[in-house]
Tab-separated table of C-alpha atoms in Angstrom:
chain	number	residue	atom	x	y	z
A	29	MET	CA	31.602	-6.409	-19.321
A	30	SER	CA	29.742	-3.940	-17.076
A	31	VAL	CA	26.099	-2.934	-17.058
A	32	LEU	CA	25.318	0.651	-16.074
A	33	VAL	CA	21.908	1.153	-14.439
A	34	LEU	CA	20.264	4.591	-14.256
A	35	HIS	CA	17.655	4.925	-11.489
A	36	GLN	CA	15.839	8.234	-11.293
A	37	ILE	CA	12.812	7.683	-9.069
A	38	GLY	CA	11.236	5.224	-6.646
A	39	SER	CA	12.536	2.585	-4.284
A	40	LEU	CA	15.859	0.905	-4.942
A	41	ARG	CA	14.897	-1.896	-2.580
A	42	GLY	CA	11.871	-2.505	-4.769
A	43	SER	CA	14.052	-2.631	-7.902
A	44	PRO	CA	16.955	-5.001	-7.118
A	45	TYR	CA	18.749	-4.680	-10.429
A	46	HIS	CA	21.713	-6.740	-9.230
A	47	GLU	CA	19.338	-9.653	-8.569
A	48	TRP	CA	17.430	-9.146	-11.797
A	49	LEU	CA	20.719	-9.391	-13.703
A	50	ASP	CA	21.590	-12.787	-12.226
A	51	GLY	CA	23.429	-14.745	-14.908
A	52	HIS	CA	25.096	-11.675	-16.392
A	53	ASP	CA	28.838	-12.198	-16.636
A	54	GLY	CA	30.106	-8.839	-15.440
A	55	ASP	CA	29.740	-5.982	-12.966
A	56	VAL	CA	26.577	-4.014	-12.240
A	57	LEU	CA	27.126	-0.258	-11.820
A	58	LEU	CA	24.475	2.076	-10.417
A	59	LEU	CA	23.904	5.814	-10.782
A	60	THR	CA	20.898	7.090	-8.874
A	61	CYS	CA	19.285	10.330	-7.771
A	62	ALA	CA	20.314	11.537	-4.288
A	63	GLU	CA	17.156	13.609	-3.929
A	64	ASN	CA	15.005	10.569	-4.670
A	65	LEU	CA	16.834	8.475	-2.077
A	66	ARG	CA	16.085	11.132	0.523
A	67	LEU	CA	12.454	11.237	-0.605
A	68	VAL	CA	11.967	7.463	-0.251
A	69	ALA	CA	14.100	7.362	2.938
A	70	GLU	CA	16.603	4.847	1.580
A	71	GLU	CA	20.380	4.612	1.710
A	72	LEU	CA	22.755	3.947	-1.139
A	73	PRO	CA	23.497	0.198	-1.377
A	74	PRO	CA	26.708	-0.471	0.592
A	75	PRO	CA	29.822	-2.135	-0.838
A	76	GLY	CA	29.335	-5.867	-1.256
A	77	SER	CA	25.582	-5.539	-1.775
A	78	GLY	CA	25.723	-6.703	-5.379
A	79	TYR	CA	26.820	-3.496	-7.103
A	80	ALA	CA	30.438	-3.062	-8.123
A	81	HIS	CA	29.838	0.699	-8.002
A	82	ALA	CA	26.896	2.646	-6.554
A	83	GLU	CA	26.712	6.439	-6.559
A	84	ALA	CA	23.964	8.916	-5.671
A	85	LEU	CA	24.128	12.190	-7.570
A	86	ASP	CA	22.856	15.584	-6.495
A	87	GLY	CA	21.592	17.443	-9.536
A	88	TYR	CA	20.723	14.131	-11.232
A	89	ASP	CA	17.748	15.501	-13.148
A	90	GLY	CA	19.094	18.599	-14.816
A	91	SER	CA	22.747	19.377	-14.188
A	92	GLY	CA	24.463	17.145	-16.742
A	93	LEU	CA	26.362	15.392	-13.961
A	94	LEU	CA	24.636	12.088	-14.738
A	95	GLU	CA	25.959	12.084	-18.292
A	96	GLU	CA	29.423	13.116	-17.118
A	97	ARG	CA	29.638	10.291	-14.562
A	98	ALA	CA	28.157	7.760	-16.994
A	99	LEU	CA	30.842	8.542	-19.572
A	100	ASP	CA	33.547	8.388	-16.890
A	101	LEU	CA	32.354	4.946	-15.804
A	102	ALA	CA	32.156	3.786	-19.404
A	103	ARG	CA	35.835	4.617	-19.844
A	104	GLU	CA	36.908	3.242	-16.470
A	105	ARG	CA	34.758	0.111	-16.234
A	106	GLY	CA	34.123	-1.008	-19.795
A	107	VAL	CA	30.364	-0.432	-19.869
A	108	ARG	CA	28.665	-2.529	-22.550
A	109	HIS	CA	25.002	-1.997	-21.682
A	110	VAL	CA	22.976	0.900	-20.284
A	111	VAL	CA	19.708	0.026	-18.521
A	112	ALA	CA	17.070	2.648	-17.684
A	113	CYS	CA	13.486	1.883	-16.670
A	114	HIS	CA	12.052	5.281	-15.722
A	115	GLU	CA	10.285	7.681	-18.045
A	116	ARG	CA	12.693	10.586	-17.709
A	117	ASP	CA	15.776	8.389	-18.078
A	118	LEU	CA	14.790	6.785	-21.378
A	119	GLU	CA	16.090	9.564	-23.616
A	120	ARG	CA	19.262	10.057	-21.599
A	121	ALA	CA	20.044	6.346	-21.799
A	122	ALA	CA	19.380	6.345	-25.551
A	123	VAL	CA	21.774	9.253	-26.103
A	124	LEU	CA	24.463	7.545	-24.006
A	125	ARG	CA	24.087	4.374	-26.077
A	126	GLU	CA	24.504	6.398	-29.258
A	127	ILE	CA	27.596	8.190	-27.946
A	128	LEU	CA	29.157	4.932	-26.736
A	129	SER	CA	27.966	2.799	-29.706
A	130	LEU	CA	26.172	0.397	-27.370
A	131	PRO	CA	23.252	-1.915	-28.185
A	132	GLY	CA	19.721	-1.136	-27.095
A	133	GLN	CA	17.057	1.469	-27.599
A	134	ARG	CA	18.068	4.625	-29.475
A	135	MET	CA	16.388	7.999	-29.835
A	136	ASP	CA	14.480	7.052	-32.977
A	137	THR	CA	12.454	4.547	-30.933
A	138	VAL	CA	12.261	6.624	-27.734
A	139	GLU	CA	11.036	9.934	-29.095
A	140	PRO	CA	7.739	8.665	-30.601
A	141	PHE	CA	6.768	7.306	-27.170
A	142	ARG	CA	7.889	10.429	-25.283
A	143	ASP	CA	6.750	13.236	-27.586
A	144	LYS	CA	2.949	13.211	-27.503
A	145	THR	CA	2.677	15.435	-30.578
A	146	LEU	CA	4.669	12.962	-32.683
A	147	MET	CA	2.775	10.063	-31.113
A	148	LYS	CA	-0.594	11.543	-32.021
A	149	ARG	CA	0.479	12.125	-35.618
A	150	ILE	CA	1.613	8.511	-35.959
A	151	ALA	CA	-1.633	7.207	-34.459
A	152	ALA	CA	-3.825	9.418	-36.636
A	153	ASP	CA	-1.923	8.364	-39.761
A	154	ALA	CA	-2.624	4.737	-38.764
A	155	GLY	CA	-6.356	5.466	-38.661
A	156	LEU	CA	-6.675	5.515	-34.868
A	157	ALA	CA	-8.794	8.138	-33.141
A	158	VAL	CA	-7.054	10.927	-31.196
A	159	ALA	CA	-8.536	13.994	-29.521
A	160	PRO	CA	-8.325	17.271	-31.479
A	161	TRP	CA	-5.123	19.009	-30.387
A	162	ARG	CA	-2.548	21.649	-31.216
A	163	GLU	CA	0.881	22.659	-30.006
A	164	VAL	CA	1.048	25.719	-27.753
A	165	GLU	CA	3.478	28.440	-28.779
A	166	CYS	CA	1.742	31.152	-26.778
A	167	ALA	CA	-1.288	31.558	-24.525
A	168	ALA	CA	-3.447	32.588	-27.493
A	169	ASP	CA	-3.191	29.044	-28.866
A	170	ILE	CA	-5.026	27.702	-25.822
A	171	ALA	CA	-7.786	30.264	-26.183
A	172	ALA	CA	-8.076	29.595	-29.912
A	173	HIS	CA	-8.369	25.839	-29.353
A	174	ALA	CA	-11.075	26.331	-26.723
A	175	GLY	CA	-12.904	28.692	-29.060
A	176	ARG	CA	-12.933	26.086	-31.811
A	177	HIS	CA	-13.600	22.919	-29.791
A	178	GLY	CA	-15.232	24.222	-26.621
A	179	PHE	CA	-14.575	23.401	-22.988
A	180	PRO	CA	-13.225	21.481	-21.179
A	181	VAL	CA	-9.718	21.585	-22.615
A	182	VAL	CA	-6.629	19.773	-21.361
A	183	VAL	CA	-3.273	21.553	-21.232
A	184	LYS	CA	-0.177	19.430	-20.614
A	185	PRO	CA	3.504	19.123	-21.501
A	186	HIS	CA	4.213	17.087	-24.595
A	187	ASP	CA	6.758	14.928	-22.778
A	188	SER	CA	5.830	14.756	-19.087
A	189	ALA	CA	4.819	11.763	-16.959
A	190	GLY	CA	2.623	11.047	-13.941
A	191	SER	CA	0.113	13.842	-14.746
A	192	MET	CA	2.766	16.442	-13.899
A	193	GLY	CA	1.858	19.804	-15.367
A	194	LEU	CA	-1.601	18.653	-16.491
A	195	SER	CA	-4.491	21.109	-16.175
A	196	VAL	CA	-8.143	20.601	-17.126
A	197	LEU	CA	-9.888	23.916	-17.810
A	198	HIS	CA	-13.682	23.814	-17.732
A	199	SER	CA	-14.628	27.405	-18.544
A	200	GLU	CA	-13.499	30.800	-19.765
A	201	GLY	CA	-13.053	31.827	-16.135
A	202	GLU	CA	-10.735	28.893	-15.406
A	203	LEU	CA	-8.791	29.655	-18.574
A	204	ARG	CA	-8.318	33.301	-17.558
A	205	ALA	CA	-7.180	32.255	-14.078
A	206	TYR	CA	-4.761	29.721	-15.565
A	207	LEU	CA	-3.238	32.284	-17.918
A	208	ALA	CA	-3.037	34.948	-15.213
A	209	ASP	CA	-1.054	32.774	-12.797
A	210	ASP	CA	1.789	31.512	-14.955
A	211	ALA	CA	4.230	31.332	-12.043
A	212	ALA	CA	2.042	28.814	-10.192
A	213	HIS	CA	2.610	26.249	-12.922
A	214	GLY	CA	6.403	26.188	-12.574
A	215	LEU	CA	8.083	24.571	-15.557
A	216	TYR	CA	4.716	23.851	-17.174
A	217	GLY	CA	3.132	27.294	-17.330
A	218	PRO	CA	1.346	28.699	-20.393
A	219	ASP	CA	4.323	30.902	-21.238
A	220	ARG	CA	6.742	27.953	-21.193
A	221	PRO	CA	7.668	25.955	-24.312
A	222	GLY	CA	6.667	22.351	-24.883
A	223	LEU	CA	2.930	22.422	-24.107
A	224	LEU	CA	0.023	21.067	-26.085
A	225	VAL	CA	-3.711	21.651	-25.702
A	226	GLU	CA	-6.347	19.085	-26.596
A	227	ALA	CA	-10.072	18.565	-26.341
A	228	TYR	CA	-11.290	16.773	-23.239
A	229	VAL	CA	-12.416	13.226	-23.992
A	230	PRO	CA	-15.325	12.032	-21.824
A	231	GLY	CA	-15.631	8.477	-20.624
A	232	ARG	CA	-13.511	5.977	-18.740
A	233	MET	CA	-9.763	5.613	-19.174
A	234	CYS	CA	-8.496	2.134	-19.976
A	235	HIS	CA	-4.898	0.966	-20.059
A	236	VAL	CA	-3.180	-1.951	-21.748
A	237	ASP	CA	0.037	-3.265	-20.231
A	238	GLY	CA	2.341	-5.664	-22.008
A	239	MET	CA	5.800	-6.599	-23.133
A	240	VAL	CA	7.574	-7.070	-26.459
A	241	VAL	CA	10.587	-9.393	-26.767
A	242	ASN	CA	12.540	-9.567	-30.031
A	243	GLY	CA	9.762	-7.632	-31.743
A	244	ARG	CA	6.983	-10.003	-30.568
A	245	THR	CA	4.332	-9.306	-27.926
A	246	VAL	CA	4.653	-11.963	-25.201
A	247	PHE	CA	1.860	-10.720	-22.923
A	248	ALA	CA	-0.702	-7.923	-22.889
A	249	TRP	CA	-3.967	-7.283	-21.064
A	250	PRO	CA	-6.287	-4.305	-20.509
A	251	SER	CA	-7.615	-2.726	-17.324
A	252	GLN	CA	-10.050	0.116	-16.711
A	253	TYR	CA	-9.945	2.977	-14.244
A	254	GLN	CA	-13.235	3.474	-12.402
A	255	TYR	CA	-12.700	7.233	-12.043
A	256	ALA	CA	-11.628	10.296	-14.008
A	257	LEU	CA	-7.840	10.639	-13.880
A	258	ALA	CA	-7.841	14.416	-13.715
A	259	THR	CA	-9.925	14.539	-10.499
A	260	PHE	CA	-7.121	13.541	-8.131
A	261	ARG	CA	-7.096	17.024	-6.556
A	262	THR	CA	-10.753	16.851	-5.511
A	263	ASP	CA	-11.807	13.185	-5.410
A	264	THR	CA	-11.168	11.683	-1.966
A	265	GLY	CA	-13.312	8.624	-2.601
A	266	PRO	CA	-11.978	5.217	-3.672
A	267	ARG	CA	-10.225	5.255	-7.039
A	268	MET	CA	-10.273	1.733	-8.452
A	269	ASP	CA	-8.369	0.204	-11.348
A	270	LEU	CA	-9.603	-3.234	-12.454
A	271	THR	CA	-8.475	-5.767	-15.032
A	272	LEU	CA	-11.138	-6.638	-17.589
A	273	ASP	CA	-12.671	-10.097	-17.572
A	274	VAL	CA	-11.582	-12.530	-20.264
A	275	ASP	CA	-15.091	-12.607	-21.780
A	276	ASP	CA	-15.516	-8.801	-21.799
A	277	PRO	CA	-15.793	-7.682	-25.471
A	278	LEU	CA	-14.046	-4.433	-24.587
A	279	ALA	CA	-10.897	-6.382	-23.698
A	280	GLY	CA	-10.567	-7.726	-27.236
A	281	ARG	CA	-11.209	-4.313	-28.762
A	282	LEU	CA	-8.530	-2.687	-26.597
A	283	LEU	CA	-5.991	-5.370	-27.476
A	284	GLU	CA	-6.707	-4.908	-31.184
A	285	PHE	CA	-6.477	-1.103	-30.886
A	286	THR	CA	-3.149	-1.317	-29.047
A	287	GLY	CA	-1.806	-3.860	-31.528
A	288	ARG	CA	-2.495	-1.480	-34.411
A	289	LEU	CA	-0.812	1.358	-32.531
A	290	LEU	CA	2.287	-0.720	-31.765
A	291	ALA	CA	2.510	-1.789	-35.400
A	292	ALA	CA	2.582	1.887	-36.430
A	293	MET	CA	5.130	3.018	-33.831
A	294	PRO	CA	8.891	2.685	-34.344
A	295	GLN	CA	9.721	0.081	-31.706
A	296	PRO	CA	12.812	-1.096	-29.859
A	297	GLU	CA	13.378	-4.851	-29.906
A	298	GLN	CA	12.697	-5.297	-26.173
A	299	PHE	CA	10.376	-3.129	-24.112
A	300	THR	CA	7.372	-3.043	-21.851
A	301	PHE	CA	4.498	-0.748	-22.742
A	302	HIS	CA	1.678	1.087	-20.995
A	303	ALA	CA	-1.015	2.375	-23.360
A	304	GLU	CA	-3.843	4.608	-22.153
A	305	VAL	CA	-7.047	4.652	-24.196
A	306	PHE	CA	-10.335	6.477	-23.598
A	307	HIS	CA	-13.595	4.497	-23.878
A	308	THR	CA	-16.171	7.166	-24.635
A	309	PRO	CA	-19.915	7.146	-23.845
A	310	ASP	CA	-20.434	6.656	-27.612
A	311	ASP	CA	-18.459	3.380	-27.356
A	312	GLU	CA	-15.473	4.753	-29.268
A	313	LEU	CA	-11.821	4.144	-28.432
A	314	VAL	CA	-9.604	7.247	-28.483
A	315	LEU	CA	-5.868	7.250	-27.829
A	316	CYS	CA	-4.559	9.171	-24.846
A	317	GLU	CA	-0.905	8.076	-25.015
A	318	ILE	CA	1.474	5.131	-24.933
A	319	ALA	CA	4.783	4.759	-23.076
A	320	CYS	CA	7.640	2.345	-23.775
A	321	ARG	CA	8.159	1.390	-20.132
A	322	THR	CA	6.278	-0.325	-17.340
A	323	GLY	CA	3.287	1.577	-16.009
A	324	GLY	CA	3.530	3.303	-12.654
A	325	ALA	CA	1.659	2.822	-9.387
A	326	ALA	CA	0.959	-0.917	-8.906
A	327	ILE	CA	1.223	-2.030	-12.536
A	328	ARG	CA	4.195	-4.313	-11.796
A	329	ASP	CA	2.191	-6.069	-9.085
A	330	ILE	CA	-0.902	-6.293	-11.287
A	331	VAL	CA	1.107	-7.996	-14.033
A	332	ARG	CA	2.629	-10.358	-11.440
A	333	ILE	CA	-0.878	-11.396	-10.408
A	334	MET	CA	-2.053	-11.830	-13.999
A	335	TYR	CA	0.997	-13.486	-15.576
A	336	GLY	CA	3.337	-14.525	-12.765
A	337	VAL	CA	6.185	-12.269	-13.895
A	338	ASP	CA	7.602	-8.897	-12.852
A	339	PRO	CA	7.466	-6.948	-16.136
A	340	THR	CA	10.342	-4.621	-15.282
A	341	GLU	CA	12.602	-7.485	-14.245
A	342	ALA	CA	11.752	-9.344	-17.453
A	343	TRP	CA	12.402	-6.181	-19.488
A	344	VAL	CA	15.826	-5.683	-17.885
A	345	ARG	CA	16.786	-9.308	-18.507
A	346	ALA	CA	15.522	-9.247	-22.097
A	347	GLN	CA	17.729	-6.259	-22.905
A	348	LEU	CA	20.806	-8.341	-22.063
A	349	GLY	CA	19.529	-11.536	-23.666
A	350	LEU	CA	19.204	-13.320	-20.307
A	351	PRO	CA	16.705	-16.189	-19.927
A	352	LEU	CA	13.065	-15.309	-19.240
A	353	PRO	CA	10.317	-17.442	-17.652
A	354	GLU	CA	9.482	-20.278	-20.022
A	355	HIS	CA	5.761	-19.544	-20.147
A	356	LEU	CA	6.416	-16.189	-21.832
A	357	GLY	CA	7.417	-18.156	-24.913
A	358	ASP	CA	3.807	-19.270	-25.311
A	359	GLY	CA	2.866	-15.783	-26.475
A	360	PRO	CA	0.038	-13.497	-25.369
A	361	GLY	CA	-2.942	-15.129	-23.744
A	362	PRO	CA	-5.552	-14.413	-21.067
A	363	PRO	CA	-4.330	-13.778	-17.530
A	364	ARG	CA	-4.284	-16.473	-14.867
A	365	ARG	CA	-6.105	-14.262	-12.341
A	366	MET	CA	-7.841	-10.914	-12.247
A	367	ALA	CA	-6.504	-7.997	-10.185
A	368	GLY	CA	-7.900	-4.813	-8.684
A	369	GLN	CA	-6.189	-1.767	-7.229
A	370	MET	CA	-7.683	0.933	-4.995
A	371	VAL	CA	-6.125	4.175	-3.838
A	372	LEU	CA	-7.461	6.861	-1.552
A	373	MET	CA	-5.942	10.271	-2.190
A	374	LYS	CA	-4.577	12.586	0.460
A	375	ARG	CA	-7.042	15.124	1.808
A	376	PRO	CA	-6.655	18.118	4.187
A	377	GLY	CA	-6.288	17.197	7.851
A	378	ARG	CA	-3.954	16.088	10.616
A	379	VAL	CA	-3.465	12.338	10.974
A	380	VAL	CA	-4.337	11.214	14.500
A	381	SER	CA	-4.088	7.483	13.816
A	382	VAL	CA	-3.763	5.307	10.746
A	383	PRO	CA	-3.472	1.513	10.433
A	384	ARG	CA	0.074	0.488	9.621
A	385	GLU	CA	-0.522	-3.260	9.406
A	386	ALA	CA	-2.507	-4.852	6.612
A	387	PRO	CA	-5.727	-6.680	7.452
A	388	GLY	CA	-5.450	-10.451	7.264
A	389	PHE	CA	-7.438	-11.014	4.077
A	390	PRO	CA	-5.787	-13.892	2.153
A	391	TRP	CA	-6.506	-12.281	-1.226
A	392	LEU	CA	-4.921	-8.923	-0.258
A	393	GLU	CA	-1.735	-8.877	-2.327
A	394	ARG	CA	-0.379	-5.505	-1.239
A	395	PHE	CA	-1.344	-2.844	1.285
A	396	THR	CA	0.627	0.380	1.767
A	397	THR	CA	-0.088	3.519	3.782
A	398	PHE	CA	1.720	6.711	2.859
A	399	VAL	CA	1.164	8.866	5.959
A	400	LYS	CA	1.856	8.554	9.692
A	401	PRO	CA	0.350	9.955	12.913
A	402	GLY	CA	1.046	13.655	13.401
A	403	GLN	CA	1.446	14.330	9.690
A	404	VAL	CA	-0.524	17.254	8.284
A	405	MET	CA	-1.965	16.576	4.846
A	406	GLY	CA	-3.024	19.063	2.231
A	407	PRO	CA	-5.074	18.237	-0.866
A	408	ALA	CA	-3.469	15.975	-3.449
A	409	THR	CA	-1.325	17.944	-5.905
A	410	ALA	CA	-0.165	15.025	-8.077
A	411	SER	CA	-1.719	11.771	-9.232
A	412	SER	CA	0.673	9.881	-6.930
A	413	ASP	CA	-0.304	11.691	-3.689
A	414	PHE	CA	-1.758	8.571	-2.085
A	415	LEU	CA	-3.109	8.150	1.419
A	416	VAL	CA	-3.357	4.374	1.080
A	417	MET	CA	-3.088	1.791	-1.692
A	418	ALA	CA	-4.500	-1.739	-1.734
A	419	LEU	CA	-4.149	-4.473	-4.346
A	420	VAL	CA	-6.288	-7.609	-4.448
A	421	SER	CA	-6.592	-10.706	-6.616
A	422	GLY	CA	-9.739	-12.536	-7.613
A	423	GLY	CA	-11.376	-14.768	-10.162
A	424	THR	CA	-13.465	-12.007	-11.752
A	425	ARG	CA	-13.646	-8.248	-11.929
A	426	ALA	CA	-16.775	-8.236	-9.746
A	427	GLU	CA	-15.025	-10.270	-7.067
A	428	CYS	CA	-12.110	-7.812	-7.043
A	429	VAL	CA	-14.536	-4.884	-6.606
A	430	GLU	CA	-16.223	-6.580	-3.640
A	431	ARG	CA	-12.858	-7.273	-2.012
A	432	LEU	CA	-11.637	-3.709	-2.501
A	433	ARG	CA	-14.829	-2.410	-0.885
A	434	ARG	CA	-14.118	-4.585	2.148
A	435	VAL	CA	-10.611	-3.121	2.433
A	436	GLU	CA	-11.956	0.433	2.081
A	437	GLU	CA	-14.556	-0.139	4.814
A	438	TRP	CA	-11.931	-1.574	7.159
A	439	PHE	CA	-9.432	1.244	6.528
A	440	SER	CA	-12.019	4.007	6.902
A	441	GLY	CA	-13.032	2.556	10.258
A	442	GLU	CA	-9.435	2.672	11.489
A	443	LEU	CA	-8.383	6.090	10.144
A	444	VAL	CA	-8.737	9.111	12.464
A	445	LEU	CA	-8.240	12.668	11.148
A	446	GLU	CA	-8.746	16.071	12.735
A	447	PRO	CA	-8.748	19.543	11.200
A	448	ALA	CA	-5.209	20.671	10.368
A	449	ASP	CA	-5.606	23.815	12.489
A	450	GLY	CA	-7.222	21.958	15.399
């Protein structure tokens, strides 16, 4: 009995599926994206590395070759499970399961988490607040929405991830410029299908990360971004993301809000989730979106710090009915430790020197630089265009903030940039 793993983006070394599936009685097959491997500078796992078959596909994202090879392997190798952990693979895996009559998540429980228009309707019907929005069929819809609700407005694809294609328009002038330069937006321009426009929600973004096993939430806890998500192109200061203290009243409210949303959504039996919720200056909670997968950036590491488990590994094992850590059976409870993440975004300049080794702070859980000497940086163009990322643990939120500030001060003292044309 073979398991077919689809891996679209990110490090394969950081996602050792063959190790995560320890105890599975059968082969592990891997289809991955060749372009992504080149991007992360990794090689395809060699024979004998734990995969009975490993193949990197050019044209993975849009050619149909992935589906063709998956069906070939299903016939040749007796595939009985399809595992996919990345946002853009969820629907493709669901369709393959339907074609092959395999167990696991199907389209009826993927689409509500992927299609933000359907998601917002479900949430509103459940009595949860969502920003005023409308689907975009033509550029006039954006102008009409701004005329009714005012600026700023947010324009984004209804099924994207990682802030790709997102634009925040603050004025009539920015709207005119956006509409006049359709080509600059690529697949997500105002004359392309699949966009929605919504009112901008002020306040801080919070997120709740958790996991459901056999229809029951086994862990969940909220965090709060200390910055506006849409400012990644201009904000070169520290962007912090901090778990909420156990005694913070907002934590309980966010857990209750997310619980109501999950109860309204059609759910698969096993999944991790990443819900994003605005906390407005008027102390209201407003849904941004929810995904049925592990959050990006350092969410896996944050959950490890809080609950002592890799959420994606646990999700993969749960899909095959493999044993999970015993403490997950106790059900949701407060985290063991608090966590804090800080990123500095890329900014224009040539890198003269940058620290490659982490400082020796015992509470520094992860430290990663994303540039090297000689590299010329432009401004950040995506929410993942990091210069450096640091993750710390601590007993309280305040302690995590203080520790992140120490890391920022150290890094800034070691970084040397010069003008890109110098």
